[in-house]
Coordinates of C-alpha atoms (C1' of nucleotides) in Angstrom, one line a residue:
Chain A
M6 CA 94.8 96.0 73.4
K7 CA 96.7 92.7 73.0
E8 CA 96.1 90.3 76.0
Q9 CA 98.9 88.8 77.8
R10 CA 98.9 85.0 77.9
F11 CA 100.2 83.3 81.0
T12 CA 100.0 79.6 81.7
V13 CA 99.4 78.0 85.1
Y14 CA 100.6 74.5 85.5
L15 CA 98.6 72.8 88.4
R16 CA 96.7 69.7 89.5
R17 CA 93.4 68.9 91.0
H18 CA 92.7 69.1 94.8
C19 CA 95.8 71.2 95.1
H20 CA 95.4 73.8 97.8
L21 CA 98.3 76.1 96.5
C22 CA 97.0 75.8 93.1
E23 CA 93.5 77.0 94.2
Q24 CA 95.3 79.6 96.2
M25 CA 97.3 81.0 93.3
L26 CA 94.3 81.1 90.9
Q27 CA 92.4 83.1 93.4
A28 CA 95.2 85.4 93.8
L29 CA 95.2 85.9 90.0
Q30 CA 91.6 86.7 89.7
P31 CA 92.2 90.5 90.2
W32 CA 94.9 90.7 87.8
C33 CA 92.8 89.0 85.1
Q34 CA 90.3 91.6 85.7
G35 CA 92.4 94.5 86.2
Y36 CA 95.0 93.8 83.5
G37 CA 93.1 91.5 81.0
L38 CA 95.5 88.5 81.5
A39 CA 94.4 85.4 79.7
L40 CA 95.3 82.3 81.7
E41 CA 95.7 79.0 80.3
L42 CA 95.2 76.1 83.0
L43 CA 97.2 73.0 82.4
D44 CA 96.5 69.9 84.5
V45 CA 99.8 68.3 84.8
D46 CA 98.3 65.1 85.5
E47 CA 96.6 64.9 82.2
D48 CA 99.9 64.8 80.4
P49 CA 102.7 62.4 81.4
V50 CA 105.2 64.8 79.8
L51 CA 104.3 67.5 82.1
A52 CA 104.0 65.2 85.1
A53 CA 107.5 64.3 84.5
R54 CA 108.5 67.9 84.0
F55 CA 106.9 69.4 87.1
G56 CA 106.5 66.4 89.5
E57 CA 105.3 68.1 93.0
R58 CA 106.4 71.3 91.9
V59 CA 103.0 72.9 91.3
P60 CA 101.6 75.3 90.9
V61 CA 103.9 77.2 88.3
L62 CA 102.9 80.4 86.6
A63 CA 104.7 80.6 83.4
Q64 CA 104.8 83.0 80.4
G65 CA 105.7 81.0 77.3
D66 CA 108.8 79.1 78.3
D67 CA 109.6 81.4 81.2
T68 CA 108.9 80.7 84.7
V69 CA 107.3 83.6 86.6
C70 CA 106.8 82.1 90.1
E71 CA 106.3 78.7 91.7
F72 CA 103.9 77.8 94.5
Y73 CA 102.8 81.3 95.4
L74 CA 101.9 84.1 93.3
D75 CA 104.7 86.7 93.2
E76 CA 103.1 89.8 92.3
T77 CA 106.3 91.7 92.0
A78 CA 107.6 89.1 89.4
L79 CA 104.1 89.1 87.6
T80 CA 104.2 93.0 87.4
R81 CA 107.5 92.9 85.8
R82 CA 106.1 90.8 83.2
L83 CA 103.1 92.9 82.4
D84 CA 103.1 95.0 79.4
V85 CA 103.5 98.6 80.7
E86 CA 101.1 99.6 78.0
R87 CA 98.4 98.1 80.0
I88 CA 99.0 100.5 83.0
G89 CA 96.2 102.7 83.0
G90 CA 95.9 106.6 83.9
E91 CA 98.4 109.2 82.8
L92 CA 101.3 106.9 83.8
R93 CA 100.5 104.7 81.0
G94 CA 104.0 103.4 79.8
A95 CA 106.0 105.6 82.2
G96 CA 109.1 104.5 83.5
T97 CA 109.6 103.4 87.0
Y98 CA 111.4 106.7 88.1
D99 CA 108.3 108.8 86.6
R100 CA 105.8 106.5 88.5
I101 CA 108.0 107.0 91.6
Y102 CA 108.0 110.8 91.2
A103 CA 104.1 110.8 90.6
I104 CA 103.5 109.2 94.0
V105 CA 106.1 111.6 95.6
R106 CA 104.4 114.5 94.1
R107 CA 101.3 113.7 96.0
I108 CA 102.8 113.9 99.5
P109 CA 101.5 117.4 101.0
A110 CA 103.9 119.8 102.6
G111 CA 104.3 119.0 106.4
K112 CA 104.0 115.3 105.8
V113 CA 107.0 112.6 105.1
A114 CA 106.9 109.3 103.6
T115 CA 109.7 106.6 103.5
Y116 CA 111.7 105.1 100.7
G117 CA 110.1 101.7 101.3
Q118 CA 106.6 103.1 101.7
I119 CA 106.9 104.7 98.4
A120 CA 108.2 101.5 96.8
A121 CA 105.5 99.5 98.2
M122 CA 103.0 101.6 96.6
E123 CA 104.6 101.7 93.4
G124 CA 104.7 97.9 93.4
R125 CA 107.7 97.0 91.3
A126 CA 110.4 99.3 92.8
T127 CA 112.5 98.8 96.0
A128 CA 113.1 101.2 98.6
R129 CA 116.8 101.6 97.2
M130 CA 115.4 102.2 93.8
V131 CA 113.3 105.1 95.2
G132 CA 116.5 106.4 96.6
Y133 CA 118.2 106.2 93.3
A134 CA 115.2 108.0 91.8
M135 CA 115.4 110.8 94.3
A136 CA 119.3 111.2 93.6
A137 CA 118.7 111.4 89.9
L138 CA 116.4 114.5 90.2
P139 CA 117.6 117.4 88.5
G140 CA 117.9 120.6 90.5
G141 CA 114.8 122.6 90.4
S142 CA 112.4 119.8 90.1
D143 CA 108.8 120.1 91.0
V144 CA 109.1 116.8 92.8
P145 CA 109.1 117.3 96.7
W146 CA 111.9 115.2 97.1
Q147 CA 112.6 116.4 100.6
R148 CA 109.6 114.6 101.8
V149 CA 111.2 111.3 101.4
I150 CA 113.1 110.0 104.4
N151 CA 114.5 106.7 105.7
A152 CA 112.6 104.1 107.6
R153 CA 114.1 105.3 110.8
G154 CA 112.8 108.7 110.5
E155 CA 115.8 110.3 109.7
V156 CA 117.2 112.3 106.6
S157 CA 119.5 110.0 104.8
E158 CA 123.2 110.8 104.7
R159 CA 124.7 111.0 101.3
A160 CA 128.0 111.6 99.6
G161 CA 127.7 115.3 99.1
G162 CA 126.6 116.2 102.8
G163 CA 125.2 119.7 101.9
G164 CA 122.1 117.8 100.6
T165 CA 121.3 116.3 103.7
R166 CA 121.2 119.5 105.4
R167 CA 119.2 121.2 102.8
Q168 CA 116.5 118.6 103.0
R169 CA 116.1 119.0 106.7
D170 CA 115.9 122.7 106.3
R171 CA 113.2 122.5 103.8
L172 CA 111.3 120.0 105.8
E173 CA 111.5 122.2 109.0
A174 CA 110.2 125.2 107.0
E175 CA 107.1 122.9 106.2
G176 CA 106.6 122.5 109.9
V177 CA 108.0 119.1 110.1
Y178 CA 109.5 118.7 113.7
F179 CA 112.8 116.7 114.3
D180 CA 113.7 115.6 117.9
A181 CA 116.9 116.0 119.6
R182 CA 118.3 112.9 117.8
G183 CA 117.1 114.2 114.3
H184 CA 114.2 111.7 114.0
V185 CA 110.8 112.7 112.7
D186 CA 107.7 111.2 114.5
F187 CA 105.7 109.4 112.0
S188 CA 102.7 109.3 114.0
R189 CA 102.7 112.9 113.6
A190 CA 104.1 113.8 110.3
G191 CA 103.8 110.3 108.4
W192 CA 101.9 110.4 105.2
E193 CA 99.1 108.0 104.9
G194 CA 99.3 107.6 101.2
P195 CA 97.6 109.1 98.4
D196 CA 93.7 108.5 97.6
P197 CA 93.3 104.9 97.2
A198 CA 91.3 105.4 94.2
W199 CA 94.0 107.3 92.4
L200 CA 96.6 104.7 93.0
V201 CA 94.2 102.2 91.7
H202 CA 93.6 104.3 88.7
Q203 CA 97.2 104.4 87.9
G204 CA 97.7 100.8 88.3
F205 CA 99.7 101.1 91.5
Q206 CA 99.6 98.7 94.4
G207 CA 97.3 99.5 97.3
A208 CA 98.7 102.0 100.1
P209 CA 100.1 100.4 103.1
R210 CA 97.8 100.2 106.0
P211 CA 96.9 103.8 106.9
G212 CA 97.9 104.8 110.5
G213 CA 100.7 102.2 110.6
V214 CA 101.8 99.9 113.4
A215 CA 103.2 101.0 116.9
G216 CA 106.5 102.3 116.5
R217 CA 106.4 102.6 112.8
A218 CA 103.9 104.5 111.1
V219 CA 104.5 103.1 107.6
A220 CA 104.5 99.6 106.1
P221 CA 108.1 98.2 105.5
D222 CA 109.1 97.4 102.3
L223 CA 106.6 94.6 101.1
R224 CA 108.4 93.4 98.3
R225 CA 110.9 91.4 100.2
R226 CA 108.3 89.4 101.9
R227 CA 108.0 85.9 100.8
L228 CA 104.8 83.8 101.4
Chain B
dG18 C1' 125.1 94.9 73.8
dT19 C1' 128.6 96.6 78.5
dT20 C1' 129.6 99.3 82.7
dG21 C1' 129.4 102.5 86.7
dT22 C1' 126.4 104.7 89.6
dG23 C1' 123.8 105.7 93.3
dA24 C1' 119.6 109.9 99.2
dC25 C1' 118.0 101.9 101.2
dC26 C1' 116.2 98.1 104.3
dC27 C1' 116.2 94.3 107.4
dA28 C1' 118.2 90.7 110.0
dT29 C1' 121.7 89.8 112.8
dA30 C1' 125.4 90.4 116.5
Chain C
dC20 C1' 122.6 102.1 120.9
dT21 C1' 126.1 100.9 116.5
dA22 C1' 128.0 97.9 112.9
dT23 C1' 127.9 94.8 109.0
dG24 C1' 126.5 91.8 105.3
dG25 C1' 123.1 90.3 101.8
dG26 C1' 119.6 91.5 98.5
dC27 C1' 118.7 94.5 95.2
dC28 C1' 118.0 97.3 89.6
dA29 C1' 116.9 101.6 86.5
dC30 C1' 119.2 104.8 83.9
dA31 C1' 122.8 107.1 81.3
dA32 C1' 127.1 106.8 78.9

DNA sequence: GTTGTGACCCATA
DNA sequence: CTATGGGCCACAA
């Protein structure tokens, strides 16, 4: 397994720098990243290049992120071969499908929830992945709904009805406005150990927040 | 290489 | 409650 080299440009007594190194710790252990730490104050060229803009995480000449660890950006940079479990080297859609397959009958998850677990997808991409499924797939696509608790509308129209019918056949209840109550039917996520083994992000907080049983799409959050 | 195609989500107003 | 605009990107042809 080849290691992946990254460079952190930093300076001493820098709070953000220490914070980024700490955030990188589990990535080094889990994915075998090799970090090169460069103190920009020890090299006038680097000091001129970065000024106050540290820390910077870089891969070769490419900047991955500045100031805070952007885990999404880092994930994109990682060699997919490094991801463990049966999903080693799998494409994003296959990784999404693998998570969706674990939603039990009678439960639902949101696009954003799946995306947050997958780690590098967006909610929208989860929707794209569902749309790309061939007929007769073993992926229980009907169990993925939007963040408002509704079955999403789509161009065709018939698919929407079919999704609701399948969910109701599994015992999922829709209220008069066509909404699912996440506190009753919301999926809390797969076995955390399975997620970790597959190299996914952790599950959103189980149980959820009042009024929203699942975590929103965490990707968009900026620190 | 390029382009077209999609089942989203959130913050506002 | 609804409407709208911006942010998004993998995949197949």
